[in-house]
PDB file of C-alpha atoms and ligand atoms in Angstrom:
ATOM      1  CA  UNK A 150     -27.514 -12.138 -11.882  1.00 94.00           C
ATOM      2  CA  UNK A 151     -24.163 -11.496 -13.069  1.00 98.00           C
ATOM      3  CA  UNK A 152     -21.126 -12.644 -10.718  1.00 97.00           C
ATOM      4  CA  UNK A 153     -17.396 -11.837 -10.598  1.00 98.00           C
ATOM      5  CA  UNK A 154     -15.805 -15.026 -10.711  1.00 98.00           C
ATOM      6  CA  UNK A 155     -12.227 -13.619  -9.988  1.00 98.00           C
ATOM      7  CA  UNK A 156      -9.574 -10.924 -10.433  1.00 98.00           C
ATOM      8  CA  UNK A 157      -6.245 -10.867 -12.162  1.00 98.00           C
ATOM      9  CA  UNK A 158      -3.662  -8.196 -11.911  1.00 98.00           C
ATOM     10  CA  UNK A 159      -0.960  -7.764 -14.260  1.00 98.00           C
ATOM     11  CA  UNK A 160       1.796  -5.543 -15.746  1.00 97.00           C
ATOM     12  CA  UNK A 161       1.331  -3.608 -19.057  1.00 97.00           C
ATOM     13  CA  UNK A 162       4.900  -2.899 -19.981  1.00 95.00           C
ATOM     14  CA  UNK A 163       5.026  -1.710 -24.296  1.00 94.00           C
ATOM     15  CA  UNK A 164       7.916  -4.407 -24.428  1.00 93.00           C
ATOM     16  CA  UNK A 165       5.610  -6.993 -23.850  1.00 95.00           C
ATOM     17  CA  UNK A 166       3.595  -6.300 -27.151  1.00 93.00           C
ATOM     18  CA  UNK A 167       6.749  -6.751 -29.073  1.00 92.00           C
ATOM     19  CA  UNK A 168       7.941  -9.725 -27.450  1.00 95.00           C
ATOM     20  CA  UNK A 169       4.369 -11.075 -28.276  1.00 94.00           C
ATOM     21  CA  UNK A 170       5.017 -10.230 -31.802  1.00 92.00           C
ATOM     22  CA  UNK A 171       8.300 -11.917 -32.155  1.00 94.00           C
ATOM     23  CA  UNK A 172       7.181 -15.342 -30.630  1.00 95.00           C
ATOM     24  CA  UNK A 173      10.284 -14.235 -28.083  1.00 97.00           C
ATOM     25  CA  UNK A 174       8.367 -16.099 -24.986  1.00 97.00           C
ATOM     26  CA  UNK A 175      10.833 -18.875 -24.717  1.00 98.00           C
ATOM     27  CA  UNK A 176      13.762 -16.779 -24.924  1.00 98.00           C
ATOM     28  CA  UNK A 177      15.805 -16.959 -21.320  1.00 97.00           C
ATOM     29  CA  UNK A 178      15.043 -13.121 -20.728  1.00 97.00           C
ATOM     30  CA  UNK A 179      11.300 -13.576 -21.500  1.00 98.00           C
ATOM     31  CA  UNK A 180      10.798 -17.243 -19.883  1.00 98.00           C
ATOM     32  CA  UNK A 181      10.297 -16.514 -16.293  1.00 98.00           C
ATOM     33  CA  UNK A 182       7.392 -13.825 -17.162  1.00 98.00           C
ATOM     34  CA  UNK A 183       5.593 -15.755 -19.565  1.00 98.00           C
ATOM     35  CA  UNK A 184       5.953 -19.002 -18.054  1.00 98.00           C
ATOM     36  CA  UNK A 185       4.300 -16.829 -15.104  1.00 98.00           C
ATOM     37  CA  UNK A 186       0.943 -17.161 -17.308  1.00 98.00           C
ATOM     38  CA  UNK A 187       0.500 -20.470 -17.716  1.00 98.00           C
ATOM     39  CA  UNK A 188      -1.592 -21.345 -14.483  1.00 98.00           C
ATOM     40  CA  UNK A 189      -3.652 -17.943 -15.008  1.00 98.00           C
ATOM     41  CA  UNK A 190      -4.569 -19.654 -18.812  1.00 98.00           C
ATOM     42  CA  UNK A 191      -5.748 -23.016 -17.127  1.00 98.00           C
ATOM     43  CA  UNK A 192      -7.758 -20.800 -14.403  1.00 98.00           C
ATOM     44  CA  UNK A 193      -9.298 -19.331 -16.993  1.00 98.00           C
ATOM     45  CA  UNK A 194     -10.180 -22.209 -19.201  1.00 98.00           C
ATOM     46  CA  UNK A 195     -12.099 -23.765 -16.307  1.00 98.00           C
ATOM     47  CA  UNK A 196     -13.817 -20.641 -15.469  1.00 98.00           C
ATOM     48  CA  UNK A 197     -14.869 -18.946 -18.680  1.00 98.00           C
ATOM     49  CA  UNK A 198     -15.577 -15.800 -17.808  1.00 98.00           C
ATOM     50  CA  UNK A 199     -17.913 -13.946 -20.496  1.00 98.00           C
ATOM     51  CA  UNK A 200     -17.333 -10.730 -19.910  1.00 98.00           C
ATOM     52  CA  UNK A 201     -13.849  -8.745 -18.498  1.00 99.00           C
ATOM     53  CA  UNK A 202     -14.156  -5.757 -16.829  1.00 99.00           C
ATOM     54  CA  UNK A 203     -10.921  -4.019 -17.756  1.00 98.00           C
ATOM     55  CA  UNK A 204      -9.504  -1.223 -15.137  1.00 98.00           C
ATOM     56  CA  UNK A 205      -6.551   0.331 -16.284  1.00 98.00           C
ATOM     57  CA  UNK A 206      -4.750   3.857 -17.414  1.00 98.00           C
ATOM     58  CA  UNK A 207      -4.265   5.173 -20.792  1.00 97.00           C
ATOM     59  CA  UNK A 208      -0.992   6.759 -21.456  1.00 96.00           C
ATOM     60  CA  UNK A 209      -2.381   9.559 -24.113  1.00 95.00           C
ATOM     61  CA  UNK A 210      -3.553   7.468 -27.017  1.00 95.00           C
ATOM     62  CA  UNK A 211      -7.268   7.974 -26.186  1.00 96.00           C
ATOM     63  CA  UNK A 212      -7.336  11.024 -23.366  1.00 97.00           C
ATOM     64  CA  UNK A 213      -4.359  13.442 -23.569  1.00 95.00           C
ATOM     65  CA  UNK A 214      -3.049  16.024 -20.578  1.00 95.00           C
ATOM     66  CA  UNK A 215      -5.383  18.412 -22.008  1.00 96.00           C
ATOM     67  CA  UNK A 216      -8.632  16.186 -20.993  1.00 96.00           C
ATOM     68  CA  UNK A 217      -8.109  13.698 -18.718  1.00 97.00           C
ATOM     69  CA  UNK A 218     -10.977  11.980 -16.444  1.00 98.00           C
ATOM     70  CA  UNK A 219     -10.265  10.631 -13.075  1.00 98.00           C
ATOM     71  CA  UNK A 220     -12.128   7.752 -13.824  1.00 98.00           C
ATOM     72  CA  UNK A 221     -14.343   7.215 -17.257  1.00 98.00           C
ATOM     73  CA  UNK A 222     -15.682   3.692 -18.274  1.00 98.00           C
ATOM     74  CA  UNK A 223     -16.277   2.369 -21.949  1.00 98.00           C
ATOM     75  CA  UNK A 224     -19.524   2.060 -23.403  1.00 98.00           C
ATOM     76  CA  UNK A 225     -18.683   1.371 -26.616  1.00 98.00           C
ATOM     77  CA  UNK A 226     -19.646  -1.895 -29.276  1.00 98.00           C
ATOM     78  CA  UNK A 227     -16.296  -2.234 -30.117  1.00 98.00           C
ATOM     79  CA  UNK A 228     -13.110  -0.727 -28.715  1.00 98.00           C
ATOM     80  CA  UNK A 229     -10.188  -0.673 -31.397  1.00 98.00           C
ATOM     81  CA  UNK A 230      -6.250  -0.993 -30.502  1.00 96.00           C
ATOM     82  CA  UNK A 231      -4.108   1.692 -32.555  1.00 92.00           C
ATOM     83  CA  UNK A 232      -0.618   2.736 -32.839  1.00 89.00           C
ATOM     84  CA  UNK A 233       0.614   4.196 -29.834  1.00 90.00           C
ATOM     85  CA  UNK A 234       4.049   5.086 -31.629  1.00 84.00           C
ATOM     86  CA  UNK A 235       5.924   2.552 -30.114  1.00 76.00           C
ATOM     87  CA  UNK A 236       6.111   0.440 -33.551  1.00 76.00           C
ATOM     88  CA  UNK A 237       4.247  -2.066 -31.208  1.00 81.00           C
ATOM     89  CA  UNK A 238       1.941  -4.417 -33.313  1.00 85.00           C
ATOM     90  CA  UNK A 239      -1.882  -3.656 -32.664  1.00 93.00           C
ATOM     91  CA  UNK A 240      -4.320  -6.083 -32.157  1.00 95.00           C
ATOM     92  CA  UNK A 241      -7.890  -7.120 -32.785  1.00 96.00           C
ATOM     93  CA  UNK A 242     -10.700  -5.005 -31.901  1.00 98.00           C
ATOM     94  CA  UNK A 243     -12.069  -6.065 -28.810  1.00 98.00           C
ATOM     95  CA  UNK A 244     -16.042  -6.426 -28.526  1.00 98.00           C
ATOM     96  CA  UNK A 245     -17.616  -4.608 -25.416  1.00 98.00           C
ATOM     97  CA  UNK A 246     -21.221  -4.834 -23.968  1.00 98.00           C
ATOM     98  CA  UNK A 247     -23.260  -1.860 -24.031  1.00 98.00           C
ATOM     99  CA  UNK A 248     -26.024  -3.111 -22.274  1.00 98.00           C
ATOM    100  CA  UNK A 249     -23.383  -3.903 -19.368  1.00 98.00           C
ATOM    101  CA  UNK A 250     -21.582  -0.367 -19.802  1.00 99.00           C
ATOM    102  CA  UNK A 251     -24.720   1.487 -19.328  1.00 98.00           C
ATOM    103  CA  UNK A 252     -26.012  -0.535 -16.173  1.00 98.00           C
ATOM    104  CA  UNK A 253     -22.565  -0.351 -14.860  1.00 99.00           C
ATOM    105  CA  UNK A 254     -22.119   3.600 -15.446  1.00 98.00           C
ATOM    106  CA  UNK A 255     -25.685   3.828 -14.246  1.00 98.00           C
ATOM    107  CA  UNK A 256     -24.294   2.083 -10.899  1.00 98.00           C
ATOM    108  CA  UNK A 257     -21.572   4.180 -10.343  1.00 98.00           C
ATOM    109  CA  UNK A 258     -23.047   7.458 -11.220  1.00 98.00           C
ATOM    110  CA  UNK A 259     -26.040   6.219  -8.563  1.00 98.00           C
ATOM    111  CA  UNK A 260     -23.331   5.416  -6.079  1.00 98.00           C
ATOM    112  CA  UNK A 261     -21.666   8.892  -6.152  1.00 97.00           C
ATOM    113  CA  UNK A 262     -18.725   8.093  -8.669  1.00 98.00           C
ATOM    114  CA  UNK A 263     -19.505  10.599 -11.746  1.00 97.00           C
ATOM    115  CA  UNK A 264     -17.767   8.866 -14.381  1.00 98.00           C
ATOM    116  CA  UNK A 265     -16.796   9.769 -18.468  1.00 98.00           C
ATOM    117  CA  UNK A 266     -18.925   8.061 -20.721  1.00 98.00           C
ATOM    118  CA  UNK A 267     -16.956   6.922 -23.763  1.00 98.00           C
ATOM    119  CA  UNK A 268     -19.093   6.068 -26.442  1.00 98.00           C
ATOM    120  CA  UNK A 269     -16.021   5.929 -28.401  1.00 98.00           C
ATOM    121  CA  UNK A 270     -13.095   4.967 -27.226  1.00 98.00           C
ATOM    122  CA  UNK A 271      -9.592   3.727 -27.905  1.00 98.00           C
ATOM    123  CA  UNK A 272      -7.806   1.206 -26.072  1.00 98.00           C
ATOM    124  CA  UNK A 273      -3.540   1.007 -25.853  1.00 97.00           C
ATOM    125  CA  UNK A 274      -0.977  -1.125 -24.363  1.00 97.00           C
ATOM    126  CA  UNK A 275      -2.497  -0.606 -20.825  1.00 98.00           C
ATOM    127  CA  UNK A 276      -5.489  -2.397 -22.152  1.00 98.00           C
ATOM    128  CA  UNK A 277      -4.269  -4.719 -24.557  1.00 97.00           C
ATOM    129  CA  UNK A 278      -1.250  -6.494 -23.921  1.00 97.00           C
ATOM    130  CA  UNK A 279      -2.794  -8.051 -20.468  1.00 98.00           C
ATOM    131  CA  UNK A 280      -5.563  -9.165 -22.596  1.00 98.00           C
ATOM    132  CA  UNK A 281      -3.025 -10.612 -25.195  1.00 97.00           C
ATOM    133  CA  UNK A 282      -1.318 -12.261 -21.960  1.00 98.00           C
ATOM    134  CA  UNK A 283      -4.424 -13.573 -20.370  1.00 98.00           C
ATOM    135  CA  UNK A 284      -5.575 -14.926 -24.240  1.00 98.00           C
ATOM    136  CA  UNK A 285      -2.904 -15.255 -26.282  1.00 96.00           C
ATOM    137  CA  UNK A 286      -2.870 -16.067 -29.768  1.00 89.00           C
ATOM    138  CA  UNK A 287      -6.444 -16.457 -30.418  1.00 94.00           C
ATOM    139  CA  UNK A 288      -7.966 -15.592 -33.775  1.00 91.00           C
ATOM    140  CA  UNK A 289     -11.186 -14.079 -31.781  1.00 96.00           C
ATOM    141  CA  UNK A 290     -11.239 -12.423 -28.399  1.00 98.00           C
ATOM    142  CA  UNK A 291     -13.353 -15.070 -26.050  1.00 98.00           C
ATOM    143  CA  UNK A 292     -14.713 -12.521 -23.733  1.00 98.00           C
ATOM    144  CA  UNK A 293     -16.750  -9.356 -24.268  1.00 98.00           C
ATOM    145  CA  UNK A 294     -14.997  -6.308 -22.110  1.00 98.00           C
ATOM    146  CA  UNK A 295     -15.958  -3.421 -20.222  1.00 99.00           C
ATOM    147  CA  UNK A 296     -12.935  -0.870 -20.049  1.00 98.00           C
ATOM    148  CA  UNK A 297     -12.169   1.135 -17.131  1.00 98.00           C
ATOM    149  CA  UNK A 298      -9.985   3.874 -16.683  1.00 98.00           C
ATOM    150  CA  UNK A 299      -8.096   5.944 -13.821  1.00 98.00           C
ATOM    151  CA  UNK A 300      -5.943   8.106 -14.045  1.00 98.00           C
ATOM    152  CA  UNK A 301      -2.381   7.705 -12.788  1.00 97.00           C
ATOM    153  CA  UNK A 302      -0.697  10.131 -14.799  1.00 96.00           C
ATOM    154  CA  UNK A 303      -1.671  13.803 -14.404  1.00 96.00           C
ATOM    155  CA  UNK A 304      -1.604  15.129 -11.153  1.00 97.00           C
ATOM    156  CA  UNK A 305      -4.719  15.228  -8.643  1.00 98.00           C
ATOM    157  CA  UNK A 306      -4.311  11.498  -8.731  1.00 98.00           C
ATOM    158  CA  UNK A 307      -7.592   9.929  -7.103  1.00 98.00           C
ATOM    159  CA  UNK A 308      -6.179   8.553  -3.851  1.00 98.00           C
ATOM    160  CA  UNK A 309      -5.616   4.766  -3.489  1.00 98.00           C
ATOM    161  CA  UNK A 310      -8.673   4.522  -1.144  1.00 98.00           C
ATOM    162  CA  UNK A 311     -10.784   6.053  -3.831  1.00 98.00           C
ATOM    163  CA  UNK A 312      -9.764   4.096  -7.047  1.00 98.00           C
ATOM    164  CA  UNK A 313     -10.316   0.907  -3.969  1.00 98.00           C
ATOM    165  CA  UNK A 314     -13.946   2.709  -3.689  1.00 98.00           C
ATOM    166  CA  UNK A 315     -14.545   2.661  -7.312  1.00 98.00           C
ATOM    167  CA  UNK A 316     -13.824  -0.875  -7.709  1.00 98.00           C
ATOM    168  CA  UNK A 317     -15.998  -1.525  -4.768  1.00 98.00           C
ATOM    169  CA  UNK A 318     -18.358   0.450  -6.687  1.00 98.00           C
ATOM    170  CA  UNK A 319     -18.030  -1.503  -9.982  1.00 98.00           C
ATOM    171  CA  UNK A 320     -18.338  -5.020  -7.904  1.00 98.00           C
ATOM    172  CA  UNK A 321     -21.790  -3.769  -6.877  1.00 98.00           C
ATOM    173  CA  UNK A 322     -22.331  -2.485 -10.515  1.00 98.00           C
ATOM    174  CA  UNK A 323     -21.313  -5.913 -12.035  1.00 98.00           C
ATOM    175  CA  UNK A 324     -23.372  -8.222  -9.323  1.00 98.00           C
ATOM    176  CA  UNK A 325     -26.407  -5.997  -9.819  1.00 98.00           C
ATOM    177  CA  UNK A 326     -26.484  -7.046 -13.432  1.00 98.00           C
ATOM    178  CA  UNK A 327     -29.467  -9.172 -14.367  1.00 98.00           C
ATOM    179  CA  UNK A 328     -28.178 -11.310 -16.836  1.00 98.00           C
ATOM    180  CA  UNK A 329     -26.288 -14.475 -15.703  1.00 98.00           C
ATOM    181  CA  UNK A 330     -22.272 -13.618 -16.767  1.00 98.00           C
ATOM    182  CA  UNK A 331     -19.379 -14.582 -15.018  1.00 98.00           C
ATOM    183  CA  UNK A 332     -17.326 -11.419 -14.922  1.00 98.00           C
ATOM    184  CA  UNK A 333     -13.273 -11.493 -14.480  1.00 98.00           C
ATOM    185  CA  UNK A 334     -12.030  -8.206 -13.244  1.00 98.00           C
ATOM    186  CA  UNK A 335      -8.274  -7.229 -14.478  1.00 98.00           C
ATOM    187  CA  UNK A 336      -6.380  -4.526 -12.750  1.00 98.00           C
ATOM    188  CA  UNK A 337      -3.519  -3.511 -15.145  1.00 98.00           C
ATOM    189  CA  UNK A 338      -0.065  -1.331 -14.540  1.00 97.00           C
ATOM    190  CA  UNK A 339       3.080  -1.103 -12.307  1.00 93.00           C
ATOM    191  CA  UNK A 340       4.503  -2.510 -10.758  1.00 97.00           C
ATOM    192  CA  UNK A 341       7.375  -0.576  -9.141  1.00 97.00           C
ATOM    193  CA  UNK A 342       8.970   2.023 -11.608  1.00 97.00           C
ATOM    194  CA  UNK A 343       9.903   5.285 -12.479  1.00 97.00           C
ATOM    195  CA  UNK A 344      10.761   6.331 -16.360  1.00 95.00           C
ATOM    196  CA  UNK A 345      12.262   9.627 -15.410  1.00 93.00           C
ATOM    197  CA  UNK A 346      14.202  11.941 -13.059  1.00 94.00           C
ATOM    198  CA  UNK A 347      17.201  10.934 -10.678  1.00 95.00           C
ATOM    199  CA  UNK A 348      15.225   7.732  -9.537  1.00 96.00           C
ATOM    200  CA  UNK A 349      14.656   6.585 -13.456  1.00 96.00           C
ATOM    201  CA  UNK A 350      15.185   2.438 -13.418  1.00 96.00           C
ATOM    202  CA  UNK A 351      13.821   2.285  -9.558  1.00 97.00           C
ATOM    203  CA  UNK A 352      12.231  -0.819  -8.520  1.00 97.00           C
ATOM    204  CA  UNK A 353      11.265  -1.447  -4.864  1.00 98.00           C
ATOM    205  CA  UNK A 354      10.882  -5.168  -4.398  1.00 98.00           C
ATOM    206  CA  UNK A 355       9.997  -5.191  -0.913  1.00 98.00           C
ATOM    207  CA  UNK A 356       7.297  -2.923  -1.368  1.00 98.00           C
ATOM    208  CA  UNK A 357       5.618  -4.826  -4.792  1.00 98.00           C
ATOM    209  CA  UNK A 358       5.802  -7.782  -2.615  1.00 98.00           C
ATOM    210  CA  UNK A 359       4.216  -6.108   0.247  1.00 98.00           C
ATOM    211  CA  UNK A 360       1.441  -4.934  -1.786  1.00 98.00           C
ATOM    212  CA  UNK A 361       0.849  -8.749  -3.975  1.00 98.00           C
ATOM    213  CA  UNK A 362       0.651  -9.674   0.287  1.00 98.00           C
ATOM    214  CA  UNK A 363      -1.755  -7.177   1.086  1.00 98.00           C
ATOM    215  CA  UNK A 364      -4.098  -7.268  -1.929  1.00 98.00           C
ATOM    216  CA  UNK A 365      -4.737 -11.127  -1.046  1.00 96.00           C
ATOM    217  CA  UNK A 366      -5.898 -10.429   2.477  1.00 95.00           C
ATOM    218  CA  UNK A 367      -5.842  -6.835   3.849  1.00 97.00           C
ATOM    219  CA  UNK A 368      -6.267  -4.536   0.650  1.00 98.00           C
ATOM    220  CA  UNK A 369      -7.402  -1.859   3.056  1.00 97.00           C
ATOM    221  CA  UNK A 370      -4.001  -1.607   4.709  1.00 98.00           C
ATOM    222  CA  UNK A 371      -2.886  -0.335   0.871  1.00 98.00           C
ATOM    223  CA  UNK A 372      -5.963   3.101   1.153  1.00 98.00           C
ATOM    224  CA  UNK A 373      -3.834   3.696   3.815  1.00 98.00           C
ATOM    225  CA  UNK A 374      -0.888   5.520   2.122  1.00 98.00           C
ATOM    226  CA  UNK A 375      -0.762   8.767   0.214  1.00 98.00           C
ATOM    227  CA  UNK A 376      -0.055   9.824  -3.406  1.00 98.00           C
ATOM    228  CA  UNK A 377       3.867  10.922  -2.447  1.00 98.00           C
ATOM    229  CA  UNK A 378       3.900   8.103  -0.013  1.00 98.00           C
ATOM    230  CA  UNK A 379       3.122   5.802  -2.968  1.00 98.00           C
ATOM    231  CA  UNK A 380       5.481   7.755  -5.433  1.00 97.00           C
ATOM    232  CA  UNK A 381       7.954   7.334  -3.321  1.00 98.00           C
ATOM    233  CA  UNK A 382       7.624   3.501  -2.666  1.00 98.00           C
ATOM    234  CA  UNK A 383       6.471   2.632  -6.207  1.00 98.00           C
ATOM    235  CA  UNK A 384       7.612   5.143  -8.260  1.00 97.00           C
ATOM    236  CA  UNK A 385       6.605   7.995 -10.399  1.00 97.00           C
ATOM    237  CA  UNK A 386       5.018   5.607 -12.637  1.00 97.00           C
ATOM    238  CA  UNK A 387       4.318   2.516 -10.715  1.00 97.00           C
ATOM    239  CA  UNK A 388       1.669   4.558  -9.029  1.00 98.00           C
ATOM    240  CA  UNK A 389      -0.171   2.201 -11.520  1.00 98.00           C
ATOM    241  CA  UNK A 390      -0.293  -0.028  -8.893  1.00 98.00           C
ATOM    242  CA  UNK A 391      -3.516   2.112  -7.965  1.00 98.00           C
ATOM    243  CA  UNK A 392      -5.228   0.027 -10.916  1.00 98.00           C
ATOM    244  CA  UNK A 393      -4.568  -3.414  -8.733  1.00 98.00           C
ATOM    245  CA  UNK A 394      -6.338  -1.707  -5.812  1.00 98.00           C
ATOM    246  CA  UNK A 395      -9.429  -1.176  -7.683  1.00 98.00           C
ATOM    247  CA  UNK A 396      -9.469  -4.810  -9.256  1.00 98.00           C
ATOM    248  CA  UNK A 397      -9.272  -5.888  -6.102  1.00 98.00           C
ATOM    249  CA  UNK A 398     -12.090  -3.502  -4.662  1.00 98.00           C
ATOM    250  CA  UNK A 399     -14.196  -5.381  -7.070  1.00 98.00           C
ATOM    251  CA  UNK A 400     -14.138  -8.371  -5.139  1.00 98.00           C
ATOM    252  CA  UNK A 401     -16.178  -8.434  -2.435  1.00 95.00           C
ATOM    253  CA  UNK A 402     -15.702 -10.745   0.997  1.00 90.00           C
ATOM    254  CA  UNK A 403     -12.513 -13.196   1.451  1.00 95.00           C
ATOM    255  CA  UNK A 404     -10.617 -14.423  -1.765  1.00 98.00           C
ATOM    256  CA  UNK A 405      -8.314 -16.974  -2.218  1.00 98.00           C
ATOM    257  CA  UNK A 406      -5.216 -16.735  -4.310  1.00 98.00           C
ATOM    258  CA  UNK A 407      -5.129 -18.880  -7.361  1.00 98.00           C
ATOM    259  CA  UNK A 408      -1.697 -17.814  -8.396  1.00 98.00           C
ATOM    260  CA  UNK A 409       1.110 -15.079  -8.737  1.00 98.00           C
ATOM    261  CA  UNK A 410       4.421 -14.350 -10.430  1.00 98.00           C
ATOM    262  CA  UNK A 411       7.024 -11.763  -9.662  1.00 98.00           C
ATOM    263  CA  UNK A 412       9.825 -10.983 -11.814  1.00 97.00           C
ATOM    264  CA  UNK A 413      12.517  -8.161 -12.159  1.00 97.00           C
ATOM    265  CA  UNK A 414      13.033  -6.576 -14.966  1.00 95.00           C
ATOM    266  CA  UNK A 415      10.909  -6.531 -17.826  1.00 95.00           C
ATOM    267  CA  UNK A 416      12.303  -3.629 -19.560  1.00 94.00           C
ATOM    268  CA  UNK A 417      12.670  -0.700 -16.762  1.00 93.00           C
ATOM    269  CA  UNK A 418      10.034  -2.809 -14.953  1.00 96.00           C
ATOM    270  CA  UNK A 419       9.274  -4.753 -12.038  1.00 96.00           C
ATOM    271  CA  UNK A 420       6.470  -7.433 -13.538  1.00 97.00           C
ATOM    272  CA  UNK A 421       3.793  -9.181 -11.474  1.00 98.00           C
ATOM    273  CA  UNK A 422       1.048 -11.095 -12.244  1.00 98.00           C
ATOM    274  CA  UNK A 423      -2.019 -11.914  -9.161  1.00 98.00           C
ATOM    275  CA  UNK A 424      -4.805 -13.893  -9.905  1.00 98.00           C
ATOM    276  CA  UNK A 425      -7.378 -14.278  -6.817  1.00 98.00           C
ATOM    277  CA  UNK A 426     -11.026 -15.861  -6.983  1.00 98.00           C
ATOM    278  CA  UNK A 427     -13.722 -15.470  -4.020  1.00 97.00           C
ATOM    279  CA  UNK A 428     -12.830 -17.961  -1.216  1.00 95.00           C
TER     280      UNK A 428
HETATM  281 FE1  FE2 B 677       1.552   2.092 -17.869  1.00 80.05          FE
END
């Protein structure tokens, strides 16, 4: 059966991509968040996943305001990066595994989360640069994915305790699997921010720290809060943070943390990074 070795949550800031692309990881304003990636590399060189299930949000490069899903999950052979019109480099197509996405979407539909099928489907920053992070430089991507979206950005958000439900639901999609893969789950977004309005450049330290606490050992406590309640902790658009919920929904029983980074800013950005396998 398939088995979901571990989680990883991590920031998706556009700035990152261009960083990437100017080898600008050693520079003293770059350091501290890239150094931040070196123990999730070794983790994942002695665990090999083969497959990573991506949950994250697209920010109108593959669903726009006029159509947007509350959740919809890839099901595509390949999923292509494109420009975003950032001027951010784009990267490698990344493979995906049908036979996965359709077991998986057969899961959730069977488990009362009616999902978008993308048969098609484009993949941007939200999606890429953590894979980039996780596997930098490497001339071919080591792990087949499995993208899934929510939807942070257009108002109904899906509460925090539902995107938590749907990555419960995609942990018993994944270990229902019969084929033998090691599965990573990545939750991708926040943390704290907000682009626009009278709070633009807020970050709320106490709160992203709160959460990296809680998503070790009490995720619940996080389905606790509200949409404004989170908004006005996290930010207009470090809401995101509802992506690192269902990552960590995924992962079922106790887990132990393997690693995490915090650092302030990247960009506009407060940047974390959470990597937790089963205890
Ligand atoms: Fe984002």
């Amino acid at each position: 059966m398939a088995h979901i070795v571990g989680g990883i949550s991590t920031s998706h800031v556009p700035l990152i991509g261009k960083a990437i692309a100017q080898h600008l990881q050693k520079e003293p304003y770059w350091k501290p968040f890239f150094d931040g990636f070196d123990a999730a590399h070794e983790w994942l060189k002695r665990i090999r996943p083969d497959v990573a299930v991506v949950i994250y949000n697209d920010h109108g490069l593959n669903f726009f305001l006029d159509k947007m899903p509350t959740f919809a999950i890839g099901a595509a052979a390949e999923y292509a990066n494109a420009d975003e019109g950032w001027g951010l480099q784009t990267f490698a197509p990344f493979p995906g595994d049908p036979q996965l996405s359709w077991h998986m979407i057969n899961s959730l539909v069977n488990d009362e989360f009616d999902v978008t099928t993308c048969q098609e489907m484009l993949v941007d920053h939200g999606f890429a640069i953590p894979m980039a992070l996780l596997w930098p430089y490497v001339s071919k991507w080591p792990v087949k994915t499995v993208p899934g979206c929510s939807n942070p950005v257009q108002h109904p958000l899906p509460s925090p305790a539902r995107c938590f439900k749907f990555g419960q639901a995609i942990g018993r999609a994944v270990e229902s699997y019969d084929k033998g893969l090691k599965v990573v789950v990545i939750g991708t977004g926040g943390m704290s921010h907000q682009l626009d309005g009278a709070r633009a450049g807020f970050i709320n330290k106490d709160f992203d720290q709160l959460c990296m606490e809680k998503l070790k050992h009490d995720p619940q406590a996080l389905t606790r809060y509200s949409i404004p309640q989170l908004v006005e902790l996290a930010g207009t658009q470090g809401v995101e943070i509802l992506m690192w919920l269902a990552a960590r929904g995924a992962l079922a029983g106790n887990v132990a943390e393997v690693h995490r980074n915090y650092h302030i800013p990247i960009s506009n950005t407060a940047a974390g990074l959470l990597v937790l396998e089963p205890a």
